[in-house]
Structure formats: C-alpha cells, structure tokens
PDB file of C-alpha atoms in Angstrom:
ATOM      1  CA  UNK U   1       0.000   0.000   0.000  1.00 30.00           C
ATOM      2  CA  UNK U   2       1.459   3.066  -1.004  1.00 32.00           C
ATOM      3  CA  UNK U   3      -0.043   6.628   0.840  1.00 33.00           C
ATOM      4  CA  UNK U   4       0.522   9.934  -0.340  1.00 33.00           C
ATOM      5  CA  UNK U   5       2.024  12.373   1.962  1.00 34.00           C
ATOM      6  CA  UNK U   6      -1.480  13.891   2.852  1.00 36.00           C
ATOM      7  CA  UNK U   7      -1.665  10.606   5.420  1.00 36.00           C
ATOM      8  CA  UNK U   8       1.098  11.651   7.661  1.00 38.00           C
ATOM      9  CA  UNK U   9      -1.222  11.506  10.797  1.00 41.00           C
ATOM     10  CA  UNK U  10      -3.080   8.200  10.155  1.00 34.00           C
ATOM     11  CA  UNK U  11      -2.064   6.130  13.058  1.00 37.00           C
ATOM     12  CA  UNK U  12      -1.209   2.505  11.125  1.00 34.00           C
ATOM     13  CA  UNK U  13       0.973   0.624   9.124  1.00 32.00           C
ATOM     14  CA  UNK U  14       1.475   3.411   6.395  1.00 31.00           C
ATOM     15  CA  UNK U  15       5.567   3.514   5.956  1.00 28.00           C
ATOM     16  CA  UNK U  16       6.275   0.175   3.713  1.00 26.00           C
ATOM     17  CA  UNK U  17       8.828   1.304   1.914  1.00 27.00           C
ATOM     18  CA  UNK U  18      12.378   3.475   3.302  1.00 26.00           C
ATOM     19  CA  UNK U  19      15.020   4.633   1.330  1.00 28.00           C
ATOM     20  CA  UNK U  20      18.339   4.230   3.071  1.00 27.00           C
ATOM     21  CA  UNK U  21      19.988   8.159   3.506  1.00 30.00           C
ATOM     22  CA  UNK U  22      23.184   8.499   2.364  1.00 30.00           C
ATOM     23  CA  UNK U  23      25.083   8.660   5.798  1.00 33.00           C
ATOM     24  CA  UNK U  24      24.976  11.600   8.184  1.00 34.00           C
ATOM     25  CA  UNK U  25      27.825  13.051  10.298  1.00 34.00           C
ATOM     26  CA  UNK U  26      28.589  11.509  13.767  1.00 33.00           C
ATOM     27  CA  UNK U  27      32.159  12.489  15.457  1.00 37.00           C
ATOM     28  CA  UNK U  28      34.193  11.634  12.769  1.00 34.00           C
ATOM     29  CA  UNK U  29      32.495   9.244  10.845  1.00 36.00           C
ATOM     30  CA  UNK U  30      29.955   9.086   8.466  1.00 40.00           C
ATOM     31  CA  UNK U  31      27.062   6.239   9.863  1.00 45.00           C
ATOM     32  CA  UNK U  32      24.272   5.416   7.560  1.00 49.00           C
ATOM     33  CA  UNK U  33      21.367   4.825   9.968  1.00 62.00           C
ATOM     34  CA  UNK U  34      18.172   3.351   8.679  1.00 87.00           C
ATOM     35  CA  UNK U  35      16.087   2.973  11.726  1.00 94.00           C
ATOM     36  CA  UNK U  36      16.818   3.537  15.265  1.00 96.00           C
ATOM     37  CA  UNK U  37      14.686   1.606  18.118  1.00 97.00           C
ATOM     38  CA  UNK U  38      14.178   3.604  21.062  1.00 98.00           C
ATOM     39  CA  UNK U  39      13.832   2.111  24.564  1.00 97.00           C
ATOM     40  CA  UNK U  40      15.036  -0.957  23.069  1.00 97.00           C
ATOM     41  CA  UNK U  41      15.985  -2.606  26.629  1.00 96.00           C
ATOM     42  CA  UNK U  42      12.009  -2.814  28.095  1.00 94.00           C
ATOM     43  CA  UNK U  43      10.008  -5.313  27.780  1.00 92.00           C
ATOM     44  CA  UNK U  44       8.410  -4.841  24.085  1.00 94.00           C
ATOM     45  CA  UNK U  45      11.708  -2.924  23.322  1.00 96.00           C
ATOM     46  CA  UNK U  46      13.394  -6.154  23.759  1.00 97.00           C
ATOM     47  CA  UNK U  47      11.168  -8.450  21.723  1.00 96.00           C
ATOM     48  CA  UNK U  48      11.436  -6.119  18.597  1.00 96.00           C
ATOM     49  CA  UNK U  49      14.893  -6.125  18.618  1.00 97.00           C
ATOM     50  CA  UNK U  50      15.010  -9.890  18.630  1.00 97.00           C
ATOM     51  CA  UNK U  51      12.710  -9.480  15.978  1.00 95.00           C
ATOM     52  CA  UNK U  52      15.031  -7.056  14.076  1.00 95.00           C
ATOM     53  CA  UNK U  53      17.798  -9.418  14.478  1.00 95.00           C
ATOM     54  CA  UNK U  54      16.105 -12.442  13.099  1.00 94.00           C
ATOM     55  CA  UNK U  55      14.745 -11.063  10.479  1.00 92.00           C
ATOM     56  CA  UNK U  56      16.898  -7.719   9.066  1.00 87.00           C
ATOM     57  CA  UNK U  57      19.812  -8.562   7.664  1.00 82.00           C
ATOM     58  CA  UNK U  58      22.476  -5.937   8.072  1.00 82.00           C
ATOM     59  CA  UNK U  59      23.081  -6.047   4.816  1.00 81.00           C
ATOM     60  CA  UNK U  60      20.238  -4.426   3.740  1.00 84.00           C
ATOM     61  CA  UNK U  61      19.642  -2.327   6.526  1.00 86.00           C
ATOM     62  CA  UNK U  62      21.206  -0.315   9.284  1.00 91.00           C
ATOM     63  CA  UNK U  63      19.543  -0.112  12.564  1.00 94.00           C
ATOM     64  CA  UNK U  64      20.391   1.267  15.915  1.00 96.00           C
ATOM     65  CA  UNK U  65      19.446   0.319  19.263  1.00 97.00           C
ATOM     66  CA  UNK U  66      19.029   3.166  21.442  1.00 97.00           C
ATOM     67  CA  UNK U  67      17.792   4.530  25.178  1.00 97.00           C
ATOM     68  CA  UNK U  68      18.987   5.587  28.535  1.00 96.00           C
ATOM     69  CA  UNK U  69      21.143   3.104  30.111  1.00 97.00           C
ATOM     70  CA  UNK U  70      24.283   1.469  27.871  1.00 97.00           C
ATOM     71  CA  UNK U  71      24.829  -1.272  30.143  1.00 97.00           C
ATOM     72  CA  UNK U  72      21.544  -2.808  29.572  1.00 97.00           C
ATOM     73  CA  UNK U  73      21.292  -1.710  25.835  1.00 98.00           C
ATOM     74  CA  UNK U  74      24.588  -3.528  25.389  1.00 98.00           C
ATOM     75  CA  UNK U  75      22.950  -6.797  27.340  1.00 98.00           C
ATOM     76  CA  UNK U  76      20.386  -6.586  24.512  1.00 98.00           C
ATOM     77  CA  UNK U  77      22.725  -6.710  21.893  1.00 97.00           C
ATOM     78  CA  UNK U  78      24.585  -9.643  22.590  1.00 97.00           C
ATOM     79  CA  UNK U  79      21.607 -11.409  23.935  1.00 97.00           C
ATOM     80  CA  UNK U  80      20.496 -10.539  20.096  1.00 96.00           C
ATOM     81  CA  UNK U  81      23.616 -11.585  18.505  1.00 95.00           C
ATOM     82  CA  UNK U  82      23.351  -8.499  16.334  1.00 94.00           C
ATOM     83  CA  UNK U  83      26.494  -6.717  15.559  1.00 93.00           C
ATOM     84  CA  UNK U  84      24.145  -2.906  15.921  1.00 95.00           C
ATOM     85  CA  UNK U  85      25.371   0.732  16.814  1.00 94.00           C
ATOM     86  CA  UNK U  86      24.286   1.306  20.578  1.00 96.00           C
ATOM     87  CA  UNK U  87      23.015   4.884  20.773  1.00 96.00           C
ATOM     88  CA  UNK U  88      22.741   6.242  24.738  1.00 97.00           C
ATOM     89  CA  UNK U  89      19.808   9.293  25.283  1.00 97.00           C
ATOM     90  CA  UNK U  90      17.627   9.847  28.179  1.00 97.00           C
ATOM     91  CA  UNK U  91      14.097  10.983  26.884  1.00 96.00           C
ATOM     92  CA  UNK U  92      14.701  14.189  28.983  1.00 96.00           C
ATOM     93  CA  UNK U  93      17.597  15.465  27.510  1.00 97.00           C
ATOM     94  CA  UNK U  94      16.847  16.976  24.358  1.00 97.00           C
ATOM     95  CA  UNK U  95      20.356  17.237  22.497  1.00 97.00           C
ATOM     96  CA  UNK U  96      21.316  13.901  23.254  1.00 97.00           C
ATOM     97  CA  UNK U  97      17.845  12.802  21.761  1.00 97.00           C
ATOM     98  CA  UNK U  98      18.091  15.539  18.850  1.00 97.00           C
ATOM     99  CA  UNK U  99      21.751  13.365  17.872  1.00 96.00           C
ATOM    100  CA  UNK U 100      19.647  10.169  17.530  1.00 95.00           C
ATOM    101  CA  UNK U 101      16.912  11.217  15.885  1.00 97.00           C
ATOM    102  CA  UNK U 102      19.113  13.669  13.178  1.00 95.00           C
ATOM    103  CA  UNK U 103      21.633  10.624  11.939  1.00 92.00           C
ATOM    104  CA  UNK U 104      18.153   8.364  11.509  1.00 94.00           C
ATOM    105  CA  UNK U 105      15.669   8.219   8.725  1.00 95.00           C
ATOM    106  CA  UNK U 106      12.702   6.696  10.776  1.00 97.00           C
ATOM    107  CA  UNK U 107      12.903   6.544  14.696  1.00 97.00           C
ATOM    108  CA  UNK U 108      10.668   3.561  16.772  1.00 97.00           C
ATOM    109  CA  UNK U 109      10.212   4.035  19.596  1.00 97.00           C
ATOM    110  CA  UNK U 110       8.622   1.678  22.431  1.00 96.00           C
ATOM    111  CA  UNK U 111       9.401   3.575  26.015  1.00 94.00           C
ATOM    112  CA  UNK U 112       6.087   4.482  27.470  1.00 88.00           C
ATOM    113  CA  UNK U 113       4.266   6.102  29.004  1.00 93.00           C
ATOM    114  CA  UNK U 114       4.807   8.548  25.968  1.00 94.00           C
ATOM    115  CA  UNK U 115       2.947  11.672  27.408  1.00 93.00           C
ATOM    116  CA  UNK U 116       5.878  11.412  30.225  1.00 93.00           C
ATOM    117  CA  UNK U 117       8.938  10.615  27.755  1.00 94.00           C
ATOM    118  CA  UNK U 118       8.396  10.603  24.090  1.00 96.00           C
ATOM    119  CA  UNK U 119       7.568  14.430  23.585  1.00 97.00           C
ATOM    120  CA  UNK U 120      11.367  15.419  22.559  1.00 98.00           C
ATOM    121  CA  UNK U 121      11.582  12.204  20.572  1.00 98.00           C
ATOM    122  CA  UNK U 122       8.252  13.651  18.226  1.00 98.00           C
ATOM    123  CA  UNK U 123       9.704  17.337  18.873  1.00 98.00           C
ATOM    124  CA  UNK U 124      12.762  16.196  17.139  1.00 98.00           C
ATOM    125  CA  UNK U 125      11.724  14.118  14.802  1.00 98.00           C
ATOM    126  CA  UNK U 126       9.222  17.006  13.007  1.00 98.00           C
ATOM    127  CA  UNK U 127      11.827  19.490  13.348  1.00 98.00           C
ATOM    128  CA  UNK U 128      14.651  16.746  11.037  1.00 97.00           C
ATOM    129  CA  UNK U 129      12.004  15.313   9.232  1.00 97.00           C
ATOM    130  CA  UNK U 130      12.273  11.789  10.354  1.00 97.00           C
ATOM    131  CA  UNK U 131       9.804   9.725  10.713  1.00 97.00           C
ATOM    132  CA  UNK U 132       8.270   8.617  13.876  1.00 98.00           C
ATOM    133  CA  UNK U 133       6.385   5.038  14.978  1.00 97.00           C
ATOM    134  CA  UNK U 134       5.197   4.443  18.431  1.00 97.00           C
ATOM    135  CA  UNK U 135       3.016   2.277  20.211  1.00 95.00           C
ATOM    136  CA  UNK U 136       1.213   4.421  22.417  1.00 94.00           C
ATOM    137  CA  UNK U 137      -2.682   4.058  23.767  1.00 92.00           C
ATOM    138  CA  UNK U 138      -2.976   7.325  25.210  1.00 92.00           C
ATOM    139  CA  UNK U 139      -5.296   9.212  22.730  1.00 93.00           C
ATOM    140  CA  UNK U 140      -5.184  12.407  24.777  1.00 94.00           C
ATOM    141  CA  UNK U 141      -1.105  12.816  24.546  1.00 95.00           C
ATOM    142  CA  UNK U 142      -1.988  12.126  20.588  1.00 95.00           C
ATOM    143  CA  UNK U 143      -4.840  14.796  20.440  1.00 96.00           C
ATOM    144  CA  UNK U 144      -1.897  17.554  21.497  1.00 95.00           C
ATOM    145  CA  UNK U 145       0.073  15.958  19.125  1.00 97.00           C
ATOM    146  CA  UNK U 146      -1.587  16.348  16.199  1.00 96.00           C
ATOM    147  CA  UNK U 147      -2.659  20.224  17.548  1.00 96.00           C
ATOM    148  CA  UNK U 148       1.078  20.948  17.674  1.00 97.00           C
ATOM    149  CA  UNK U 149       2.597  19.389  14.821  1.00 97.00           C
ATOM    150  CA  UNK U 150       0.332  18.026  12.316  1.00 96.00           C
ATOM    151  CA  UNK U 151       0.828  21.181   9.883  1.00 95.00           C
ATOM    152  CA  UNK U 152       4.492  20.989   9.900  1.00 97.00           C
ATOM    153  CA  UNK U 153       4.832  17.398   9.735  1.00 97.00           C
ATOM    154  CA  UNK U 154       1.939  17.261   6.882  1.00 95.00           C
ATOM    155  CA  UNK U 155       3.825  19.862   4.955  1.00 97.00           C
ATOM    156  CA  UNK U 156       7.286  18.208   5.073  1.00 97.00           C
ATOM    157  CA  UNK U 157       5.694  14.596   3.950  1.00 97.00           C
ATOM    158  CA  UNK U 158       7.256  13.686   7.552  1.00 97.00           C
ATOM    159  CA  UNK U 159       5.111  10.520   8.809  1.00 96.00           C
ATOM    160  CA  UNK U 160       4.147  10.399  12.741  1.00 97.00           C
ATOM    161  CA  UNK U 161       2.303   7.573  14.015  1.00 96.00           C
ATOM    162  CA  UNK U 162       1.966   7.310  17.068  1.00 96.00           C
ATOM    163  CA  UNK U 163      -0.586   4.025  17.572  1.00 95.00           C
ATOM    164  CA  UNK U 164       1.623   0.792  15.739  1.00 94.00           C
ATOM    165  CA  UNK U 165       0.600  -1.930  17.613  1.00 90.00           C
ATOM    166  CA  UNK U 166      -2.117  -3.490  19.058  1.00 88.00           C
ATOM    167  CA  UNK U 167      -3.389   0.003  19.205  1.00 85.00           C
ATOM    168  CA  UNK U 168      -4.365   0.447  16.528  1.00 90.00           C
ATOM    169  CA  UNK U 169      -2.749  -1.132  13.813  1.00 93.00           C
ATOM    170  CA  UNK U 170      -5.485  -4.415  13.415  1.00 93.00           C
ATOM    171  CA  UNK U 171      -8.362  -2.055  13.689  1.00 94.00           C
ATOM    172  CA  UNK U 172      -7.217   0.916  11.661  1.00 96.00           C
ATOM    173  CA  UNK U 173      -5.676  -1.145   8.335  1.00 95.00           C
ATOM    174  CA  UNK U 174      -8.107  -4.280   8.806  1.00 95.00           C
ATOM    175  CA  UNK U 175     -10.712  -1.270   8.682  1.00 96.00           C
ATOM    176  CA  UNK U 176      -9.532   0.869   5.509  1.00 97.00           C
ATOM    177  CA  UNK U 177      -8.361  -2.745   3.733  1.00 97.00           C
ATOM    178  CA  UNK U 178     -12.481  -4.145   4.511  1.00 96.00           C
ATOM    179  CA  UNK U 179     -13.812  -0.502   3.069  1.00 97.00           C
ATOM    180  CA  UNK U 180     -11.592  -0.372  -0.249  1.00 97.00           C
ATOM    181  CA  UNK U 181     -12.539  -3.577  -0.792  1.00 97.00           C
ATOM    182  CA  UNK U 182     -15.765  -3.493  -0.783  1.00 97.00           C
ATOM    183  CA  UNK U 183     -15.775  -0.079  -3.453  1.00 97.00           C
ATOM    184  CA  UNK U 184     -13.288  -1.784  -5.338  1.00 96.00           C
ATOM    185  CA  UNK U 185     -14.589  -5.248  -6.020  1.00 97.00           C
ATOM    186  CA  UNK U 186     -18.451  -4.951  -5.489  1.00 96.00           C
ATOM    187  CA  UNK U 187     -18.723  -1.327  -5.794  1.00 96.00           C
ATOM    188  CA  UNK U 188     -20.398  -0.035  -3.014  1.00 96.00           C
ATOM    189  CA  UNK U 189     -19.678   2.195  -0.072  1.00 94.00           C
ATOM    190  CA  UNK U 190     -19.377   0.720   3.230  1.00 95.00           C
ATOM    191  CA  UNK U 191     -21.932   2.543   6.109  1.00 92.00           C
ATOM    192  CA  UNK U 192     -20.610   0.229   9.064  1.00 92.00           C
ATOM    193  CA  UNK U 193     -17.458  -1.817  10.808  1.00 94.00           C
ATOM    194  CA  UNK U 194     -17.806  -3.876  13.313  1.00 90.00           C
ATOM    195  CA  UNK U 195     -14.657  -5.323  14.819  1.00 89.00           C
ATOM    196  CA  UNK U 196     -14.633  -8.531  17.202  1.00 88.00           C
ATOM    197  CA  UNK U 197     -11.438  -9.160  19.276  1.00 83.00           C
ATOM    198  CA  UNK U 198     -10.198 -11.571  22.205  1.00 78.00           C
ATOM    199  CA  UNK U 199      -7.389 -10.674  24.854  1.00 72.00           C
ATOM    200  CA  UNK U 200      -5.337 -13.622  26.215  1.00 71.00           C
ATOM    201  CA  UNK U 201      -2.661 -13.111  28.985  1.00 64.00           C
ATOM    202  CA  UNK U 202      -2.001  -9.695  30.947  1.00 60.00           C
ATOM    203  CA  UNK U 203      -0.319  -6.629  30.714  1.00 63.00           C
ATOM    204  CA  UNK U 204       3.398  -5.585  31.235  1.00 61.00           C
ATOM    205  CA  UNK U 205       4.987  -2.737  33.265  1.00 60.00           C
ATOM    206  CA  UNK U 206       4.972  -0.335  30.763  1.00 65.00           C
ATOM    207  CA  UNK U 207       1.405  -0.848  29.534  1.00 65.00           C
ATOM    208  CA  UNK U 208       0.521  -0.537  32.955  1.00 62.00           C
ATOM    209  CA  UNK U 209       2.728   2.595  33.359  1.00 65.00           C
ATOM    210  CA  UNK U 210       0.686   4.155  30.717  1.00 62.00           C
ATOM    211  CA  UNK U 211      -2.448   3.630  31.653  1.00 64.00           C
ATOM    212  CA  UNK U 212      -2.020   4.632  35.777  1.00 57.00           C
ATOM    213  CA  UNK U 213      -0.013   7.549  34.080  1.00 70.00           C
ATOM    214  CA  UNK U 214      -3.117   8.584  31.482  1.00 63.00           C
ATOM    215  CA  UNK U 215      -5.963   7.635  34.222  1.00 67.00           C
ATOM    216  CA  UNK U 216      -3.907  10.340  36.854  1.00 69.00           C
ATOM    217  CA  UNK U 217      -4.103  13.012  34.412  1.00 70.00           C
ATOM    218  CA  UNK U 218      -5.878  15.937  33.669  1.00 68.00           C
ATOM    219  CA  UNK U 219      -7.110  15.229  30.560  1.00 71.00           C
ATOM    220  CA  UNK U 220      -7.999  11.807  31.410  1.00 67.00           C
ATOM    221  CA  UNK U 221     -11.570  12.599  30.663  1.00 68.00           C
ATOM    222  CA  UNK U 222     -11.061  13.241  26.932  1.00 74.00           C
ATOM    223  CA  UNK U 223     -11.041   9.570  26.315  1.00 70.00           C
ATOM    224  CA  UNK U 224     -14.556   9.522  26.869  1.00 78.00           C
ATOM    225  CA  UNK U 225     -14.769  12.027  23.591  1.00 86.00           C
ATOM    226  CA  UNK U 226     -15.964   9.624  20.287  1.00 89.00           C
ATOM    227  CA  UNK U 227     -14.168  12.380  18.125  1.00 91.00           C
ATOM    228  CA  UNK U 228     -11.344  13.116  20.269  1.00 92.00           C
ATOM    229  CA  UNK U 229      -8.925  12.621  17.156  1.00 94.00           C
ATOM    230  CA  UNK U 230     -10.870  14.109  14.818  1.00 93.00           C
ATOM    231  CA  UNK U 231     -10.171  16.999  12.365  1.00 90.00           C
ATOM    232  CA  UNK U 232     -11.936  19.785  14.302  1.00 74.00           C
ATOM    233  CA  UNK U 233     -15.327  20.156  12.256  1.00 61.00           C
ATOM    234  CA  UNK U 234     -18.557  20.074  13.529  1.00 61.00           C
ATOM    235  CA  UNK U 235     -20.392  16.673  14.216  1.00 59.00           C
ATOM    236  CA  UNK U 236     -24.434  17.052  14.582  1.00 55.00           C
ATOM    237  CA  UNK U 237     -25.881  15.456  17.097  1.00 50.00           C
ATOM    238  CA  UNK U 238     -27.175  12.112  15.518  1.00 46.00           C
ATOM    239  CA  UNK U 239     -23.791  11.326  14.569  1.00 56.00           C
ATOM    240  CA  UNK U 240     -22.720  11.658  17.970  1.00 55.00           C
ATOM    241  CA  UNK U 241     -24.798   9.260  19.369  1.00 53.00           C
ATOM    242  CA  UNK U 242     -24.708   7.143  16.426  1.00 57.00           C
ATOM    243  CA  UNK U 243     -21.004   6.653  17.245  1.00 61.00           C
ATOM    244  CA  UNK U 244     -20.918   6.628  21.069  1.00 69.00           C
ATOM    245  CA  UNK U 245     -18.930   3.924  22.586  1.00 74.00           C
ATOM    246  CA  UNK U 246     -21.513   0.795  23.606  1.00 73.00           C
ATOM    247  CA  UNK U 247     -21.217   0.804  27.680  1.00 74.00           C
ATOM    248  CA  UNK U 248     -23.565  -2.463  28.396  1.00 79.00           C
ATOM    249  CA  UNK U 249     -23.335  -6.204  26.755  1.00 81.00           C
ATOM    250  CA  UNK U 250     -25.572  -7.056  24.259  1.00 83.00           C
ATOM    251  CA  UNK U 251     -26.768  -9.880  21.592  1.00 87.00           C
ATOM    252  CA  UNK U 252     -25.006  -9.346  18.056  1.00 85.00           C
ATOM    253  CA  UNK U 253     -27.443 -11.187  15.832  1.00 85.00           C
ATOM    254  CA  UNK U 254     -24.789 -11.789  13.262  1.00 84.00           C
ATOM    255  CA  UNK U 255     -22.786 -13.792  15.399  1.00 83.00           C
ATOM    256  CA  UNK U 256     -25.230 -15.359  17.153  1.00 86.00           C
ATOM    257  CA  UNK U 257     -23.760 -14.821  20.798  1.00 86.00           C
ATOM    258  CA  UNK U 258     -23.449 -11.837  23.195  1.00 87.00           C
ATOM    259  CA  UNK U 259     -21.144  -9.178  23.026  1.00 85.00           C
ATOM    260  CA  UNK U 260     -19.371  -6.836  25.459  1.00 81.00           C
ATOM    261  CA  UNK U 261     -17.260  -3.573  25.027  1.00 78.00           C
ATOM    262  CA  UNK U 262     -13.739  -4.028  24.641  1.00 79.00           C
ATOM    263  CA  UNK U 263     -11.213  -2.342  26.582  1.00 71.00           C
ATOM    264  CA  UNK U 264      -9.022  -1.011  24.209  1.00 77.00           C
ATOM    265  CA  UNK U 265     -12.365   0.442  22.458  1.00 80.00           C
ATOM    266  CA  UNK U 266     -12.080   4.263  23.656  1.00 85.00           C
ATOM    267  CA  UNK U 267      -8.498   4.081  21.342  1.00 91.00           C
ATOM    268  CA  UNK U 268      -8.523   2.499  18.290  1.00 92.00           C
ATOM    269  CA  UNK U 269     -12.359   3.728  17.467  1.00 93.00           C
ATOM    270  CA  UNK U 270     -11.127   7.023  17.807  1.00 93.00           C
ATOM    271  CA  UNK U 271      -7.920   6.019  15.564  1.00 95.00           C
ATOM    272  CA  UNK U 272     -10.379   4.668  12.782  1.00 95.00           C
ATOM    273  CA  UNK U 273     -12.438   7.805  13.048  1.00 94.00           C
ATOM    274  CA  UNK U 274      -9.487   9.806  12.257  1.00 95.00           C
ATOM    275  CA  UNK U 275      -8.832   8.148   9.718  1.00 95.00           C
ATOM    276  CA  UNK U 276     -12.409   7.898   7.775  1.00 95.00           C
ATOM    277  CA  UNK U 277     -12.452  12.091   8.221  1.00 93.00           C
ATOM    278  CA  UNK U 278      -9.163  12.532   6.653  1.00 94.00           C
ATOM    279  CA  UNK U 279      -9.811  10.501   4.109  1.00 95.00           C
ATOM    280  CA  UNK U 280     -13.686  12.075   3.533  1.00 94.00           C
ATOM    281  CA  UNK U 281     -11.663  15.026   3.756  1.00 93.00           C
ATOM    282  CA  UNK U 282      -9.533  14.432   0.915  1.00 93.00           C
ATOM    283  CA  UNK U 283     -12.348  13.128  -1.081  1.00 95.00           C
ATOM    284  CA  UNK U 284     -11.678   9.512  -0.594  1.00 96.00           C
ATOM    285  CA  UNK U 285     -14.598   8.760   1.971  1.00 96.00           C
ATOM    286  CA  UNK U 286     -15.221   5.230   3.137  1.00 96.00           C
ATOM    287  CA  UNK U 287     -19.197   5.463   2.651  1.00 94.00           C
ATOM    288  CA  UNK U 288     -21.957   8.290   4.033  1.00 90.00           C
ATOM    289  CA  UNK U 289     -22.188   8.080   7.761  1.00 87.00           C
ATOM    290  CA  UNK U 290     -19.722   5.484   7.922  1.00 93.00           C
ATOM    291  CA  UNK U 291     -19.392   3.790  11.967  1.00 92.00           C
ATOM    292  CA  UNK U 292     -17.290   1.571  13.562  1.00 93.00           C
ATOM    293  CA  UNK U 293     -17.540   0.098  16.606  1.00 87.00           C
ATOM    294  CA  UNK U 294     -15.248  -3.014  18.207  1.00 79.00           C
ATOM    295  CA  UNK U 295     -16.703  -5.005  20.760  1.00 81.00           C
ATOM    296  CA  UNK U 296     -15.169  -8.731  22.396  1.00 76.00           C
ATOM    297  CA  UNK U 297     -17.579 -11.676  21.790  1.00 76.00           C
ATOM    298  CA  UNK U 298     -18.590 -14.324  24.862  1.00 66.00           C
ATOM    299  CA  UNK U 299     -18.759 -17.485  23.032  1.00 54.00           C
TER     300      UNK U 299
END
C-alpha cells in the first residue's frame, strides 16, 4: 500500500517502503542509519529487537538500538547476537535525543508512558524530518500531538504515528483494507465496521505505566470524547450518538452470541475515526455516515 504524503497523521501501518539516507555526520564518521529503536531494553523494546535481528539482515539495513542506560542496551545486543550501533539518550535530555533522531531516517520508539517521555523524541523528529512510529494508547497525549505538529509534519511529507501496535494497527488497516474492498470489487460504499477481538494473557509494566499515568491526568476525561482525534469540524448530534462507545453487553445477531465492550475500544475507534475524516476530507470517503464500533464476543 502506497499513501501519499497527505496521510502523515493516520495512526497505522502506512511507511512500507524506506530509502536508506546516504550517511549523516557523527564524530568523525559518516554512519548510515536506517532505523533507530528507542527504549530498546524494556520489555516490548526487547522483543522487537530480537525481531530485528532475526529477520533484518544488516546487509540491507542499518539499525540502531538506542535509550537511557548502555549497560543494559549492550545486554540486549549480545543477547540478540546483532552486531548494531548502541546509541545512549535519556528521553529528557533533548540534544542527546536531537543526535539520535538527526543521523536516523525513521525513529521507533517503544518507552512508554509517551505523554511522560516521548515528547522530545516527536519534537525532534518534526523538526529533522524523520519519521516517527510508536506504540502508544494514550489518545489524549496524541490529540496535542496532532494540535502541535500536524501542519508541519503534513507539509514536510514527515510521517508520525503514534498508535503501531495493538493500538491500533489491526483495527485501523483491517478497517480501511475491509472498506476499499468493498468499493473496489463490489462497488459499493461501506456505512458500518464492526470489529470482534479476544485478549489472552495480561499486561506488562509499561502498559501498565501508561495507563495509571493517562488515568492520573488531567485530561484523562477526553477519552470519553468519540471524536477526540478528529479533524476539528462540527459533528451534529445524531452522529454523535450514532457513534458513542456501547457501555452495556448485548446480543449481536450476526454472530449469534453476546457481546461486550472491549477495553481497548475508547483508542482504536477514535484512531479509525481519524482516519475515515481525513480521508472524507480528501475526497476519498469510506461510505456516508460510515461507523465503527469493536466489541469482544462471549462465546
């Protein structure tokens, strides 16, 4: 899938292919940096890195592990057997973070909770146009994202997404994927999405991080908004209720069984709703009144 630069701000998969840059200046040498992973040592940190090393050969590209502590960043990298730069930054210190981000062409980055420690990491990567890729839940921090940067980042083609993962990248592609679809083979417009997912297991230190950190916060109660994300136009009032989370179980006929609200509803609805207005925006809408709602069946 190739996006133009007009989708800088739609939280998904939407960089899938990077051109290597040429080499930037570090010290005295010249270090051609692909990708840098931020926070690389916690717990998620560590499993993409292992995933980096299985399965990006250094051939082909140059990547970086990078965060606040050496010691443990250098435990990751011979745990990973990968022969990578280690790049030392706490999230705090905006120079050190400004030489990371300027000698890489996209930055991830997986140290949470983001409202406490990724703002220089998006501060710097608008102002050297390099792209950005988080993993982030917390739709408020996003919301003063996208009020502080989206213009500049939109007009420099410079992609920030702050919701690769979980949140929201199932939801948010599955979504746009199901609506071209549907125009594109059977040509029709689609009105309505409804998602169904199940949650195995529990939740690590940094997920939980985020959420104590988001629930403590002033604008905790934004979450509760159904257009929190959106573009800032008007939405009359039948929409609004039209699109309000569900807040009880009930019987989905489709699937024959009951339903509940998922947890991780209040984000990736709002991600999805983003998207869908940018898109009607740029006269590429996914169908007239278009919903989506996700929900977590009881088989």
């Amino acid at each position: 899938m190739r996006l133009s630069r007009r989708s800088t701000w739609i939280c998904a998969v939407t960089v899938t292919r990077i051109v290597l840059s040429s080499g930037v200046q570090l010290g005295c040498l010249i270090v051609p940096t692909m990708l840098s992973l931020y926070g690389a040592s916690g717990f998620v940190g560590k499993q993409t890195a292992q995933y980096f090393a299985k399965h990006a050969s250094l051939q082909l590209v140059r990547w970086a592990i990078a965060g606040r502590n050496r010691q443990k960043l250098e435990a990751v990298r011979d745990k990973i057997g990968a022969a990578v730069d280690v790049l030392v930054a706490d999230s705090q210190d905006q120079q050190a973070i400004d030489a990371i981000v300027s000698q890489t062409r996209v930055l991830l980055t997986t140290a949470g909770p983001f409202a406490l420690y990724g703002n220089t990491l998006v501060d710097a990567c608008v102002r050297f146009q390099t792209h950005y890729v988080g993993i982030t839940g917390e739709t408020p921090w996003v919301r003063a994202l996208i009020d502080r940067y989206h213009a500049q980042a939109a007009a420099d083609g410079t992609r920030i997404i702050p919701c690769c993962s979980f949140n929201s990248v199932p939801s948010d592609l599955g979504t746009y994927l199901v609506v071209r679809y549907l125009q594109r083979e059977l040509g029709v417009p689609c009105q309505r999405v409804n998602a169904y997912f199940q949650a195995v297991g529990g939740f690590n230190s940094g997920t939980l991080a985020s959420a104590f950190n988001l629930y403590d916060s002033p604008e905790a109660a934004q979450m509760n908004h159904p257009f929190l994300l959106n573009p800032s136009t008007p939405h009359p009032q039948a929409e609004d209720g039209r699109k309000r989370d569900p807040q009880t179980p009930s019987f989905d006929a489709d699937l024959n069984t009951w339903v509940a609200p998922f947890f991780m509803g209040v984000v990736n609805t709002r991600i999805v709703r983003r998207s869908a207005a940018l898109y009607e925006e740029w006269q590429q809408p996914y169908g007239p009144s278009f919903t989506y709602h996700r929900s977590s069946p009881r088989f």
